Short mmCIF file of C-alpha atoms in Angstrom, two decimals:
data_model
loop_
_atom_site.label_atom_id
_atom_site.label_comp_id
_atom_site.label_asym_id
_atom_site.label_seq_id
_atom_site.Cartn_x
_atom_site.Cartn_y
_atom_site.Cartn_z
CA MET E 300 48.64 -29.70 3.35
CA THR E 301 46.95 -31.84 0.75
CA ARG E 302 43.91 -32.20 3.00
CA ARG E 303 43.62 -28.41 3.34
CA ILE E 304 43.86 -27.90 -0.41
CA SER E 305 41.21 -30.54 -0.98
CA MET E 306 38.89 -28.88 1.54
CA LEU E 307 39.48 -25.48 -0.07
CA ILE E 308 38.70 -26.81 -3.53
CA LEU E 309 35.58 -28.53 -2.19
CA GLY E 310 34.45 -25.29 -0.51
CA LEU E 311 34.95 -23.30 -3.70
CA ALA E 312 33.05 -25.88 -5.68
CA LEU E 313 30.12 -25.76 -3.26
CA ALA E 314 30.09 -21.96 -3.36
CA GLY E 315 30.08 -22.05 -7.13
CA LEU E 316 27.20 -24.52 -7.18
CA LEU E 317 25.22 -22.37 -4.77
CA GLY E 318 25.85 -19.24 -6.85
CA PHE E 319 24.92 -21.03 -10.03
CA GLY E 320 21.76 -22.33 -8.38
CA ALA E 321 20.76 -18.83 -7.28
CA TRP E 322 21.39 -17.51 -10.79
CA ILE E 323 19.21 -20.28 -12.23
CA VAL E 324 16.40 -19.49 -9.77
CA LEU E 325 16.44 -15.78 -10.60
CA PHE E 326 17.04 -15.71 -14.32
CA LYS E 327 16.41 -19.21 -15.69
CA PRO E 328 17.74 -18.13 -19.10
CA SER E 329 17.34 -21.51 -20.72
CA GLY E 330 14.21 -22.61 -18.88
CA LEU E 331 11.01 -21.08 -17.61
CA PRO E 332 10.94 -17.54 -16.16
CA PRO E 333 10.20 -17.03 -12.45
CA GLU E 334 6.65 -17.45 -11.16
CA GLY E 335 4.49 -14.47 -12.05
CA PHE E 336 6.60 -13.41 -15.01
CA SER E 337 6.82 -14.26 -18.70
CA ARG E 338 9.09 -13.24 -21.54
CA GLY E 339 9.55 -13.47 -25.26
CA ASN E 340 12.18 -12.86 -27.91
CA GLY E 341 11.77 -9.98 -30.33
CA ARG E 342 13.36 -7.01 -32.06
CA ILE E 343 13.20 -3.33 -31.27
CA GLU E 344 11.19 -1.83 -34.10
CA ALA E 345 9.62 1.43 -35.21
CA ASP E 346 7.07 2.36 -37.87
CA LEU E 347 8.41 3.02 -41.37
CA ILE E 348 7.18 6.10 -43.24
CA ASP E 349 7.38 6.29 -47.04
CA VAL E 350 7.75 9.79 -48.46
CA SER E 351 6.05 9.97 -51.86
CA PRO E 352 4.65 12.70 -54.15
CA ARG E 353 0.89 12.81 -54.59
CA LEU E 354 1.28 13.63 -58.29
CA ALA E 355 3.74 12.51 -60.94
CA GLY E 356 6.58 14.90 -61.69
CA ARG E 357 10.30 15.64 -61.67
CA ILE E 358 12.23 15.83 -58.40
CA ALA E 359 13.71 19.31 -58.03
CA VAL E 360 15.69 18.82 -54.82
CA ILE E 361 16.16 16.35 -51.97
CA LYS E 362 17.36 18.05 -48.81
CA VAL E 363 18.29 15.04 -46.63
CA ARG E 364 20.58 12.05 -46.78
CA GLU E 365 20.48 8.60 -45.24
CA GLY E 366 21.00 8.75 -41.50
CA ASP E 367 19.81 12.35 -41.09
CA ARG E 368 17.42 13.03 -38.26
CA VAL E 369 14.36 15.13 -39.16
CA ALA E 370 11.69 16.85 -37.10
CA VAL E 371 8.02 17.49 -37.84
CA GLY E 372 7.70 20.11 -40.58
CA ASP E 373 11.24 19.80 -41.96
CA VAL E 374 11.27 19.94 -45.77
CA LEU E 375 12.57 16.64 -47.14
CA ALA E 376 12.14 17.05 -50.89
CA VAL E 377 10.58 19.41 -53.43
CA MET E 378 9.05 18.47 -56.78
CA ASP E 379 9.44 20.71 -59.85
CA THR E 380 6.45 23.09 -60.12
CA ALA E 381 7.28 25.19 -63.22
CA GLU E 382 4.35 23.79 -65.22
CA LEU E 383 1.98 24.08 -62.26
CA ARG E 384 2.95 27.71 -61.66
CA ALA E 385 2.15 28.53 -65.29
CA GLN E 386 -1.23 26.88 -64.84
CA LEU E 387 -1.73 28.88 -61.64
CA ALA E 388 -1.05 32.16 -63.46
CA ARG E 389 -3.58 31.22 -66.13
CA ALA E 390 -6.14 30.26 -63.46
CA GLU E 391 -5.66 33.57 -61.63
CA ALA E 392 -6.24 35.42 -64.91
CA ALA E 393 -9.41 33.40 -65.44
CA VAL E 394 -10.62 34.39 -61.97
CA GLU E 395 -10.08 38.08 -62.72
CA SER E 396 -11.85 37.72 -66.06
CA ALA E 397 -14.82 36.06 -64.36
CA ARG E 398 -14.95 38.85 -61.79
CA ALA E 399 -15.03 41.41 -64.61
CA GLY E 400 -17.93 39.47 -66.12
CA VAL E 401 -19.76 39.79 -62.80
CA GLY E 402 -19.31 43.56 -62.99
CA VAL E 403 -20.81 43.66 -66.49
CA ALA E 404 -23.74 41.47 -65.43
CA ALA E 405 -24.38 43.67 -62.39
CA ALA E 406 -24.53 46.72 -64.67
CA GLN E 407 -27.01 44.91 -66.91
CA VAL E 408 -29.20 44.23 -63.87
CA GLU E 409 -29.20 47.93 -63.01
CA GLU E 410 -30.11 48.78 -66.62
CA ALA E 411 -32.94 46.26 -66.60
CA GLU E 412 -34.26 47.64 -63.32
CA ALA E 413 -34.26 51.17 -64.76
CA ARG E 414 -36.15 50.00 -67.88
CA LEU E 415 -38.70 48.23 -65.72
CA ALA E 416 -39.20 51.32 -63.56
CA LEU E 417 -39.71 53.45 -66.67
CA SER E 418 -42.17 50.95 -68.15
CA GLU E 419 -44.14 50.77 -64.92
CA SER E 420 -44.31 54.60 -64.76
CA GLU E 421 -45.50 54.87 -68.35
CA LEU E 422 -48.03 52.11 -67.76
CA ALA E 423 -49.43 53.94 -64.73
CA ARG E 424 -49.88 57.17 -66.76
CA THR E 425 -51.42 55.30 -69.65
CA GLU E 426 -53.90 53.57 -67.34
CA SER E 427 -54.83 56.94 -65.80
CA LEU E 428 -55.40 58.47 -69.24
CA SER E 429 -57.27 55.40 -70.43
CA THR E 430 -59.90 55.84 -67.71
CA ARG E 431 -60.65 59.30 -69.23
CA ASP E 432 -60.62 57.94 -72.79
CA VAL E 433 -57.55 60.05 -73.63
CA VAL E 434 -55.61 57.05 -75.01
CA SER E 435 -56.87 54.00 -76.81
CA LYS E 436 -57.10 50.49 -75.44
CA ALA E 437 -54.44 49.47 -77.96
CA ASN E 438 -51.86 51.86 -76.48
CA LEU E 439 -52.70 50.57 -73.02
CA ASP E 440 -52.07 46.98 -74.14
CA ILE E 441 -48.76 48.05 -75.66
CA LYS E 442 -47.61 49.61 -72.38
CA ARG E 443 -48.66 46.55 -70.45
CA THR E 444 -46.68 44.33 -72.84
CA GLU E 445 -43.62 46.56 -72.59
CA THR E 446 -43.77 46.32 -68.78
CA ARG E 447 -43.90 42.51 -68.91
CA VAL E 448 -40.96 42.51 -71.31
CA ALA E 449 -39.02 44.76 -68.93
CA GLU E 450 -39.80 42.39 -66.04
CA ALA E 451 -38.55 39.42 -68.07
CA GLY E 452 -35.42 41.35 -69.00
CA LEU E 453 -34.70 42.07 -65.34
CA ALA E 454 -35.17 38.40 -64.44
CA ALA E 455 -32.80 37.40 -67.25
CA ALA E 456 -30.20 39.95 -66.12
CA LYS E 457 -30.36 38.66 -62.55
CA ALA E 458 -29.95 35.07 -63.76
CA THR E 459 -26.93 36.12 -65.82
CA LEU E 460 -25.43 37.84 -62.79
CA SER E 461 -25.91 34.70 -60.68
CA ALA E 462 -24.28 32.57 -63.40
CA LYS E 463 -21.31 34.95 -63.59
CA GLU E 464 -20.90 34.80 -59.80
CA ARG E 465 -20.91 30.99 -59.90
CA SER E 466 -18.35 31.20 -62.70
CA VAL E 467 -16.07 33.17 -60.36
CA ASP E 468 -16.48 30.44 -57.74
CA ALA E 469 -15.61 27.75 -60.31
CA GLU E 470 -12.52 29.57 -61.56
CA ALA E 471 -11.42 30.24 -57.96
CA ALA E 472 -11.83 26.55 -57.13
CA ALA E 473 -9.70 25.60 -60.15
CA ARG E 474 -7.06 28.10 -59.01
CA ASP E 475 -7.11 26.73 -55.46
CA GLU E 476 -6.75 23.18 -56.79
CA ILE E 477 -3.59 24.12 -58.68
CA ALA E 478 -2.28 25.98 -55.62
CA ALA E 479 -2.88 22.85 -53.55
CA ARG E 480 -0.88 20.80 -56.07
CA ILE E 481 1.97 23.27 -55.77
CA LYS E 482 1.81 23.00 -51.99
CA ASP E 483 1.81 19.20 -52.21
CA ALA E 484 5.00 19.43 -54.28
CA THR E 485 6.84 20.26 -51.05
CA LEU E 486 7.22 17.08 -49.01
CA PRO E 487 7.65 17.73 -45.26
CA ALA E 488 8.35 15.32 -42.42
CA GLU E 489 5.16 14.31 -40.66
CA ALA E 490 6.92 12.94 -37.56
CA ASP E 491 10.23 12.97 -35.73
CA ALA E 492 12.19 10.38 -37.66
CA ARG E 493 15.49 9.30 -39.15
CA VAL E 494 16.14 8.81 -42.86
CA LEU E 495 16.57 5.09 -43.50
CA TYR E 496 16.73 4.95 -47.31
CA ARG E 497 17.11 7.54 -50.06
CA LEU E 498 15.52 5.84 -53.03
CA ALA E 499 15.70 8.55 -55.73
CA GLN E 500 17.85 11.45 -56.86
CA PRO E 501 17.09 15.01 -58.02
CA GLY E 502 16.07 15.16 -61.68
CA GLU E 503 14.36 11.77 -61.72
CA ILE E 504 10.76 11.51 -62.92
CA MET E 505 8.55 9.99 -60.25
CA GLY E 506 5.11 8.52 -60.71
CA ALA E 507 2.31 9.38 -58.31
CA GLY E 508 3.04 7.57 -55.05
CA GLY E 509 6.60 6.65 -56.04
CA LYS E 510 8.91 6.32 -53.04
CA ILE E 511 11.57 8.99 -52.67
CA LEU E 512 12.57 8.39 -49.04
CA THR E 513 11.87 5.88 -46.29
CA LEU E 514 11.94 7.17 -42.72
CA VAL E 515 12.03 5.38 -39.39
CA SER E 516 9.60 7.04 -37.01
CA LEU E 517 11.13 7.83 -33.62
CA GLU E 518 7.80 8.62 -31.99
CA ASP E 519 6.72 5.00 -31.45
CA VAL E 520 9.53 2.53 -30.66
CA TYR E 521 8.34 -0.93 -29.66
CA MET E 522 9.06 -4.66 -29.51
CA GLU E 523 6.73 -7.44 -30.58
CA PHE E 524 6.98 -10.91 -29.09
CA PHE E 525 4.71 -13.89 -28.45
CA LEU E 526 3.29 -15.50 -25.31
CA THR E 527 1.58 -18.83 -24.84
CA ALA E 528 -2.16 -19.18 -24.49
CA SER E 529 -1.73 -19.74 -20.76
CA ASP E 530 0.20 -16.49 -20.18
CA ALA E 531 -1.29 -14.03 -22.66
CA PRO E 532 -4.72 -13.66 -20.93
CA ARG E 533 -2.92 -12.54 -17.78
CA VAL E 534 -1.36 -9.55 -19.56
CA VAL E 535 -3.40 -6.35 -19.82
CA ILE E 536 -2.88 -3.31 -22.04
CA GLY E 537 -1.17 -0.63 -19.95
CA ASP E 538 0.86 -3.09 -17.84
CA GLU E 539 4.50 -2.31 -17.19
CA ALA E 540 7.12 -4.26 -19.10
CA ARG E 541 10.89 -4.44 -19.41
CA ILE E 542 13.06 -4.86 -22.52
CA VAL E 543 16.60 -6.20 -22.24
CA ALA E 544 18.46 -5.67 -25.53
CA ASP E 545 21.21 -8.10 -26.51
CA ILE E 546 23.65 -5.24 -26.99
CA MET E 547 22.96 -3.93 -23.46
CA PRO E 548 22.46 -7.01 -21.26
CA ASP E 549 23.16 -4.99 -18.11
CA ARG E 550 20.40 -2.45 -18.80
CA ALA E 551 16.61 -2.63 -18.96
CA LEU E 552 14.39 -0.37 -21.02
CA PRO E 553 11.10 0.64 -19.37
CA ALA E 554 8.13 -0.17 -21.58
CA THR E 555 4.36 -0.44 -21.52
CA VAL E 556 2.08 -3.10 -23.00
CA MET E 557 0.18 -1.40 -25.83
CA PHE E 558 -1.31 -4.36 -27.70
CA VAL E 559 -2.45 -7.90 -26.88
CA SER E 560 -3.73 -9.94 -29.80
CA PRO E 561 -7.41 -10.92 -29.33
CA GLN E 562 -6.89 -14.26 -31.03
CA ALA E 563 -4.26 -16.97 -31.13
CA GLN E 564 -1.82 -17.17 -34.02
CA PHE E 565 0.39 -19.86 -35.42
CA THR E 566 3.68 -20.37 -33.67
CA PRO E 567 6.17 -17.72 -34.90
CA LYS E 568 9.77 -18.38 -35.86
CA GLN E 569 11.05 -16.48 -32.80
CA VAL E 570 9.85 -19.23 -30.47
CA GLU E 571 12.71 -21.62 -29.85
CA THR E 572 11.77 -24.05 -27.07
CA LEU E 573 9.88 -27.25 -27.82
CA SER E 574 7.24 -26.67 -25.14
CA GLU E 575 6.34 -23.30 -26.65
CA ARG E 576 6.34 -24.61 -30.20
CA GLU E 577 3.61 -27.07 -29.27
CA ASP E 578 1.18 -24.24 -28.44
CA LEU E 579 -0.44 -21.44 -30.39
CA MET E 580 0.83 -18.02 -29.42
CA PHE E 581 -0.60 -14.53 -28.85
CA ARG E 582 1.20 -11.51 -30.26
CA ILE E 583 2.13 -8.87 -27.69
CA ARG E 584 3.53 -5.39 -28.36
CA VAL E 585 5.31 -3.34 -25.70
CA ARG E 586 6.18 0.29 -26.32
CA VAL E 587 9.38 1.89 -25.07
CA SER E 588 8.78 4.87 -22.82
CA PRO E 589 8.42 7.96 -25.09
CA GLU E 590 10.31 10.05 -22.51
CA LEU E 591 13.25 7.67 -22.74
CA VAL E 592 13.16 7.71 -26.54
CA GLN E 593 13.20 11.52 -26.64
CA ALA E 594 15.95 11.73 -24.02
CA ARG E 595 18.19 9.36 -26.00
CA ILE E 596 16.88 10.05 -29.49
CA ASP E 597 20.34 9.92 -31.11
CA GLN E 598 20.99 6.46 -29.68
CA VAL E 599 17.76 4.84 -30.86
CA LYS E 600 18.45 1.90 -33.18
CA THR E 601 15.91 -0.47 -34.68
CA GLY E 602 16.39 -4.12 -35.52
CA VAL E 603 18.23 -4.82 -32.26
CA ARG E 604 17.20 -8.18 -30.80
CA GLY E 605 16.36 -8.69 -27.17
CA VAL E 606 13.96 -10.11 -24.61
CA ALA E 607 10.77 -8.50 -23.35
CA TRP E 608 9.60 -9.27 -19.81
CA VAL E 609 6.03 -8.86 -18.54
CA ARG E 610 4.33 -9.51 -15.23
CA LEU E 611 1.40 -11.93 -15.01
CA ALA E 612 -1.58 -11.09 -12.83
CA ASP E 613 -2.81 -13.72 -10.38
CA ASP E 614 -6.45 -14.76 -9.95
CA ALA E 615 -7.09 -11.64 -7.85
CA GLY E 616 -5.54 -9.37 -10.46
CA ARG E 617 -2.43 -8.64 -8.40
CA LEU E 618 0.93 -8.19 -10.08
CA PRO E 619 4.20 -9.34 -8.51
CA ASP E 620 6.95 -6.85 -7.73
CA TRP E 621 9.88 -6.64 -10.07
CA PRO E 622 12.68 -8.56 -8.33
CA ASN E 623 16.15 -7.05 -8.42
CA GLY E 624 17.61 -10.22 -9.84
CA LEU E 625 15.19 -10.56 -12.72
CA THR E 626 16.18 -7.49 -14.72
CA PRO E 627 19.28 -5.29 -14.49
CA PRO E 628 19.03 -1.66 -13.27
CA LEU E 629 16.92 0.71 -15.33
CA ILE E 630 18.48 3.34 -17.56
CA ASP E 631 18.55 6.79 -15.96
CA LEU E 632 17.02 9.73 -17.78
CA PRO E 633 18.82 13.09 -17.87
CA GLY E 634 18.33 14.98 -14.62
CA GLY E 635 18.61 11.86 -12.47
CA ASP E 636 15.07 10.54 -12.98
CA ALA E 637 14.75 6.79 -13.28
CA GLY E 638 13.49 5.59 -16.62
CA THR E 639 10.37 3.89 -15.35
CA PRO E 640 7.19 3.74 -17.40
#
């Protein structure tokens, strides 16, 4: 009986050692990754968007709170525009006044044209009579002078009309500038995002560029990590990648390599093993599949730590297949489609 128990214990121990050995070969969590693969520690991140007024003013209303999800075009906050609207009314009145001035100048041009036509007609008659010695040379000179004066008057009237028209353009531009300031007083969301911080309250006076809200963009979710100088050149932008978050160790997020640093950097704090600390590192960024982000938009969280896996091309440029034991199953998208890049 004792011999059987001993053999059973020995068999279980051998099975355990074999299983542990297989796990080490596949995952190697505390050593090097399998041949043809590399990994790095990082955090799931997204771009931060600061919502700020272009001009100084008082906050009239803030329509969102921390944690709210917003879509492109949603109004986030509105600045007080009472003073600007008064300026806009004055500018519109100035435009109308300038347009009235154009009307007066146009009438003056017509008057000057009529005077010139009359002077030219009288000059023609005077010249005809002068050839028959009916009028004196002095009267002829007077008519010629009057015609030149009428021509100068018409030129002056046309110049005045042009100046009045330019005045309308200037007043209209001033009006449009104030209207643009009023439009800028409404602060919309420029991307699908979630409100991270609400940094001000209605009624507060904000300087130009002062932060009212900080948003986390949900359009570009990524993880940055670092690879050694021996692995980084074998990674190409557009390659497939996998992200295994610490909070979901049995799931893998499909991702794509979107950035490979062109130059080596100092060893970052995320690197933990001695062999990696002895080498300069290259920064790599992998982007989570946008389809997956949109499908699970309410579950997206930033700051979550995890591990990013990439495949390394061999000398012929071939990439190894993703082994089943290296990363857990991929997350499924709604409709039954696998969440692959």
